[in-house]
CSV table of C-alpha atoms in Angstrom, one decimal:
chain,number,residue,atom,x,y,z
A,217,MET,CA,260.8,55.6,26.3
A,218,PRO,CA,259.1,53.3,28.9
A,219,ASP,CA,261.0,50.3,30.1
A,220,ALA,CA,259.9,46.6,29.8
A,221,ASN,CA,257.5,47.1,32.7
A,222,GLY,CA,255.8,50.0,31.1
A,223,ALA,CA,257.3,52.6,33.4
A,224,TRP,CA,258.8,56.1,32.8
A,225,GLU,CA,261.7,57.6,34.7
A,226,SER,CA,260.2,60.6,36.4
A,227,HIS,CA,263.5,62.6,36.1
A,228,ARG,CA,262.5,63.3,32.5
A,229,LEU,CA,259.5,65.2,33.7
A,230,LEU,CA,261.7,67.1,36.1
A,231,VAL,CA,264.1,68.1,33.4
A,232,ALA,CA,261.2,69.2,31.1
A,233,MET,CA,259.7,71.2,34.0
A,234,LEU,CA,263.0,73.1,34.6
A,235,VAL,CA,264.2,73.5,31.0
A,236,LEU,CA,261.0,74.3,29.1
A,237,PRO,CA,260.1,77.7,30.8
A,238,ILE,CA,263.7,78.9,30.8
A,239,LEU,CA,264.2,78.0,27.1
A,240,THR,CA,260.8,79.4,26.2
A,241,PHE,CA,261.3,82.8,27.7
A,242,VAL,CA,264.9,83.1,26.5
A,243,VAL,CA,263.6,82.7,23.0
A,244,THR,CA,260.6,85.0,23.4
A,245,TYR,CA,262.7,87.8,25.1
A,246,SER,CA,265.3,87.5,22.4
A,247,ILE,CA,262.7,87.8,19.6
A,248,SER,CA,260.7,90.6,21.3
A,249,LEU,CA,263.8,92.7,22.0
A,250,SER,CA,265.3,92.2,18.5
A,251,ASN,CA,262.1,93.2,16.7
A,252,GLY,CA,261.3,96.2,18.9
A,253,THR,CA,258.0,94.9,20.4
A,254,MET,CA,259.6,95.0,23.9
A,255,GLU,CA,261.1,98.3,25.1
A,256,TYR,CA,262.4,99.8,28.3
A,257,PRO,CA,261.0,99.7,31.0
A,258,TYR,CA,258.3,97.1,30.2
A,259,TYR,CA,260.3,93.8,30.5
A,260,PHE,CA,257.4,91.8,31.8
A,261,LEU,CA,257.0,88.1,30.9
A,262,SER,CA,253.6,88.9,29.3
A,263,VAL,CA,255.1,91.5,27.1
A,264,SER,CA,257.6,89.0,25.7
A,265,ILE,CA,254.7,86.9,24.3
A,266,GLU,CA,252.4,89.6,23.0
A,267,SER,CA,253.4,89.6,19.3
A,268,LYS,CA,254.1,86.9,16.7
A,269,PRO,CA,256.2,84.9,16.4
A,270,ALA,CA,257.2,85.2,20.1
A,271,SER,CA,253.6,84.6,21.1
A,272,CYS,CA,253.4,81.3,19.2
A,273,ILE,CA,256.6,80.1,20.9
A,274,GLY,CA,255.5,81.4,24.3
A,275,THR,CA,252.1,79.8,24.1
A,276,PHE,CA,253.5,76.4,23.1
A,277,GLY,CA,256.3,76.4,25.7
A,278,LEU,CA,254.3,77.6,28.6
A,279,SER,CA,251.4,75.3,27.9
A,280,ALA,CA,253.7,72.3,27.6
A,281,THR,CA,255.3,73.2,31.0
A,282,CYS,CA,251.9,73.6,32.6
A,283,LEU,CA,251.0,70.1,31.4
A,284,VAL,CA,254.0,68.6,33.1
A,285,ALA,CA,253.7,70.5,36.4
A,286,PRO,CA,250.7,68.6,37.9
A,287,PHE,CA,252.4,65.3,37.3
A,288,LEU,CA,255.4,66.4,39.3
A,289,ALA,CA,253.2,67.8,42.0
A,290,PHE,CA,251.4,64.5,42.2
A,291,ILE,CA,254.8,62.7,42.8
A,292,ARG,CA,255.5,65.1,45.6
A,293,TYR,CA,252.0,64.6,47.0
A,294,SER,CA,252.4,60.8,46.9
A,295,PHE,CA,255.8,60.9,48.7
A,296,VAL,CA,254.5,63.2,51.4
A,297,ARG,CA,251.5,61.0,52.0
A,298,LYS,CA,253.7,57.8,52.2
A,299,HIS,CA,256.1,59.5,54.5
A,300,LEU,CA,253.3,60.8,56.7
A,301,GLU,CA,251.7,57.3,57.1
A,302,GLU,CA,255.0,55.8,58.0
A,303,ASN,CA,256.4,58.4,60.4
A,304,MET,CA,253.5,60.1,62.2
A,305,GLU,CA,250.9,58.6,64.5
A,306,LYS,CA,247.3,59.2,63.5
A,307,GLY,CA,245.6,62.0,65.3
A,308,ALA,CA,244.7,65.7,64.8
A,309,MET,CA,248.1,66.7,63.4
A,310,PHE,CA,248.1,63.7,61.1
A,311,ASP,CA,244.8,64.7,59.6
A,312,LYS,CA,245.9,68.3,59.3
A,313,VAL,CA,249.1,67.5,57.4
A,314,LYS,CA,247.2,65.1,55.2
A,315,LEU,CA,244.6,67.7,54.4
A,316,TRP,CA,247.2,70.4,53.5
A,317,ASN,CA,249.2,68.0,51.4
A,318,ARG,CA,246.1,67.3,49.4
A,319,ARG,CA,245.4,71.1,49.1
A,320,ALA,CA,248.9,71.7,47.9
A,321,PHE,CA,248.3,69.3,45.0
A,322,TYR,CA,245.1,71.1,44.2
A,323,PHE,CA,246.9,74.4,44.1
A,324,ALA,CA,249.4,72.9,41.7
A,325,ILE,CA,246.6,72.1,39.4
A,326,PHE,CA,245.1,75.6,39.9
A,327,THR,CA,248.5,77.0,39.0
A,328,GLY,CA,248.8,75.0,35.9
A,329,ILE,CA,245.4,76.2,34.7
A,330,GLY,CA,246.5,79.7,35.3
A,331,GLY,CA,249.6,79.2,33.2
A,332,HIS,CA,247.5,77.8,30.3
A,333,GLY,CA,245.3,80.9,30.6
A,334,VAL,CA,248.2,83.3,30.6
A,335,ALA,CA,249.6,81.6,27.5
A,336,SER,CA,246.2,81.6,25.7
A,337,PHE,CA,244.9,85.1,26.4
A,338,GLN,CA,247.6,87.6,25.4
A,339,SER,CA,247.7,90.9,27.2
A,340,SER,CA,247.7,93.2,24.2
A,341,VAL,CA,245.2,95.1,22.1
A,342,ASP,CA,246.4,95.5,18.6
A,343,ASP,CA,245.3,95.9,14.9
A,344,CYS,CA,244.5,92.2,14.7
A,345,GLY,CA,241.4,92.7,16.7
A,346,GLY,CA,242.4,92.3,20.4
A,347,GLU,CA,239.8,93.2,22.9
A,348,HIS,CA,240.2,95.0,26.2
A,349,TRP,CA,238.4,92.3,28.1
A,350,ILE,CA,241.1,89.8,27.0
A,351,VAL,CA,243.6,91.9,29.0
A,352,GLY,CA,241.4,91.5,32.1
A,353,VAL,CA,241.2,87.7,31.6
A,354,HIS,CA,244.9,87.6,31.1
A,355,LEU,CA,245.5,89.4,34.4
A,356,TRP,CA,243.1,87.0,36.3
A,357,PHE,CA,244.9,84.0,34.9
A,358,ALA,CA,248.3,85.6,35.8
A,359,LEU,CA,247.0,86.0,39.4
A,360,MET,CA,246.0,82.3,39.4
A,361,PHE,CA,249.5,81.4,38.0
A,362,PHE,CA,251.6,83.4,40.4
A,363,GLY,CA,249.3,83.3,43.4
A,364,GLY,CA,248.8,79.5,43.1
A,365,GLY,CA,252.5,78.9,42.8
A,366,ALA,CA,253.2,81.2,45.8
A,367,ILE,CA,250.7,79.3,48.0
A,368,TYR,CA,252.1,76.0,46.9
A,369,CYS,CA,255.6,77.1,48.0
A,370,ILE,CA,254.3,78.2,51.4
A,371,ILE,CA,252.4,75.0,52.0
A,372,SER,CA,255.4,72.9,50.9
A,373,TYR,CA,257.6,74.6,53.4
A,374,TRP,CA,255.0,74.2,56.1
A,375,LEU,CA,254.9,70.5,55.4
A,376,ASP,CA,258.6,70.4,55.8
A,377,LEU,CA,258.2,72.0,59.3
A,378,LYS,CA,255.7,69.4,60.3
A,379,LEU,CA,257.7,66.4,58.9
A,380,PRO,CA,261.3,67.1,60.0
A,381,ASN,CA,262.7,64.0,58.1
A,382,LEU,CA,261.0,64.7,54.8
A,383,GLY,CA,263.4,64.9,51.9
A,384,SER,CA,267.1,65.6,51.8
A,385,PRO,CA,268.7,68.7,53.5
A,386,ARG,CA,269.3,70.3,50.1
A,387,GLU,CA,265.6,69.8,49.0
A,388,ARG,CA,264.4,71.3,52.3
A,389,ILE,CA,266.7,74.3,52.0
A,390,SER,CA,265.6,74.9,48.5
A,391,ARG,CA,261.9,74.9,49.6
A,392,LYS,CA,262.7,77.3,52.4
A,393,ILE,CA,264.4,79.7,50.0
A,394,PHE,CA,261.4,79.4,47.6
A,395,CYS,CA,259.0,80.1,50.4
A,396,TYR,CA,260.6,83.2,51.9
A,397,GLY,CA,261.7,84.5,48.5
A,398,THR,CA,258.2,84.2,47.2
A,399,ILE,CA,256.8,86.1,50.1
A,400,ALA,CA,259.3,88.9,49.6
A,401,GLN,CA,258.8,89.1,45.8
A,402,VAL,CA,255.0,89.1,46.0
A,403,PHE,CA,255.0,91.8,48.7
A,404,ALA,CA,257.4,93.9,46.8
A,405,VAL,CA,255.6,93.6,43.4
A,406,PHE,CA,252.0,94.1,44.7
A,407,CYS,CA,252.5,96.3,47.8
A,408,VAL,CA,255.8,98.2,47.9
A,409,LEU,CA,256.7,99.1,44.3
A,410,PRO,CA,253.2,100.3,43.2
A,411,GLY,CA,253.3,102.8,46.0
A,412,ILE,CA,256.8,104.0,45.2
A,413,TYR,CA,255.8,104.2,41.5
A,414,THR,CA,252.8,106.5,42.4
A,415,TRP,CA,254.9,108.5,44.8
A,416,LEU,CA,257.6,109.2,42.2
A,417,GLY,CA,255.1,110.2,39.6
A,418,GLY,CA,255.6,107.2,37.2
A,419,GLU,CA,259.3,106.7,37.3
A,420,PRO,CA,260.2,104.2,34.5
A,421,ALA,CA,263.0,102.6,36.6
A,422,VAL,CA,260.4,101.4,39.1
A,423,ILE,CA,258.5,99.6,36.3
A,424,ALA,CA,261.8,98.0,35.2
A,425,ILE,CA,262.4,96.7,38.8
A,426,MET,CA,258.8,95.4,38.9
A,427,SER,CA,259.3,93.5,35.6
A,428,PHE,CA,262.6,92.0,36.9
A,429,LEU,CA,260.9,90.8,40.1
A,430,GLU,CA,258.0,89.4,38.0
A,431,VAL,CA,260.5,87.3,36.1
A,432,THR,CA,262.0,86.0,39.3
A,433,THR,CA,258.6,85.0,40.6
A,434,LEU,CA,258.6,82.5,37.8
A,435,GLY,CA,260.5,80.5,40.4
A,436,THR,CA,257.2,80.0,42.3
A,437,PHE,CA,255.9,77.9,39.4
A,438,MET,CA,259.2,76.1,38.9
A,439,SER,CA,259.2,75.1,42.5
A,440,LEU,CA,256.6,72.5,41.6
A,441,GLY,CA,259.6,70.5,40.5
A,442,GLN,CA,261.0,70.5,44.0
A,443,GLY,CA,260.4,67.4,46.1
A,444,THR,CA,260.6,64.7,43.4
A,445,TYR,CA,262.9,62.6,45.6
A,446,HIS,CA,265.5,60.4,44.0
A,447,PRO,CA,264.2,61.2,40.5
A,448,ARG,CA,266.4,58.7,38.8
A,449,VAL,CA,264.9,55.7,40.6
A,450,LEU,CA,261.3,56.7,40.9
A,451,TYR,CA,259.1,55.5,38.1
A,452,LEU,CA,255.6,56.4,36.9
A,453,ALA,CA,254.0,53.1,36.0
A,454,THR,CA,251.4,52.9,33.3
A,455,GLY,CA,249.2,49.9,32.6
A,456,PHE,CA,246.5,48.9,30.2
A,457,ASP,CA,243.9,46.2,30.7
A,458,GLY,CA,242.8,44.0,27.8
């Protein structure tokens, strides 16, 4: 609940951002594995939300998470902008950092839209009337979701390099891990493993590894929660005129 000044503690958003996707997919994976709609080696996130009731839970949880993400990204954007204005002289580099900080926020919104699309357009064609074009739409939204999150991670780390005193050491290390981990995961999933899969003639174990790496790339999206400095003392103020 807001305090007497109409402000909300931002750490509640951070907790929601971190807990919701984990809880959502723990439930959807449990349901899909127990009712047989998910089988080896197809352990992808999308497969876990293809069939009811897992699809209902997945859509709700993922959409709620995507609603929270841009707010946290805006907090990060605001802190970087304030830090930039207080610690860097205006000039070419100042303008460049300011531009990419704003672009990072745009990519956070882009990622959130992708997540809503992934949750809304299931990747299955079944007896209930699913269409093949829906699978294509799902894949495009998945690219927005993971691609946008990956780019956000990379830009966030680049901002750390340009602003050496931005955030705590722990926050900076976490963003560095997210950045390099994201690059490695995306390269493996989209470049290395598909080639190995083709070379081995469709080895199921390769698909299982790809699905595991896809699950870990969810961290690119959850990295939007990184950088909400001092979350227990930062407030989101709301006001109404009249």
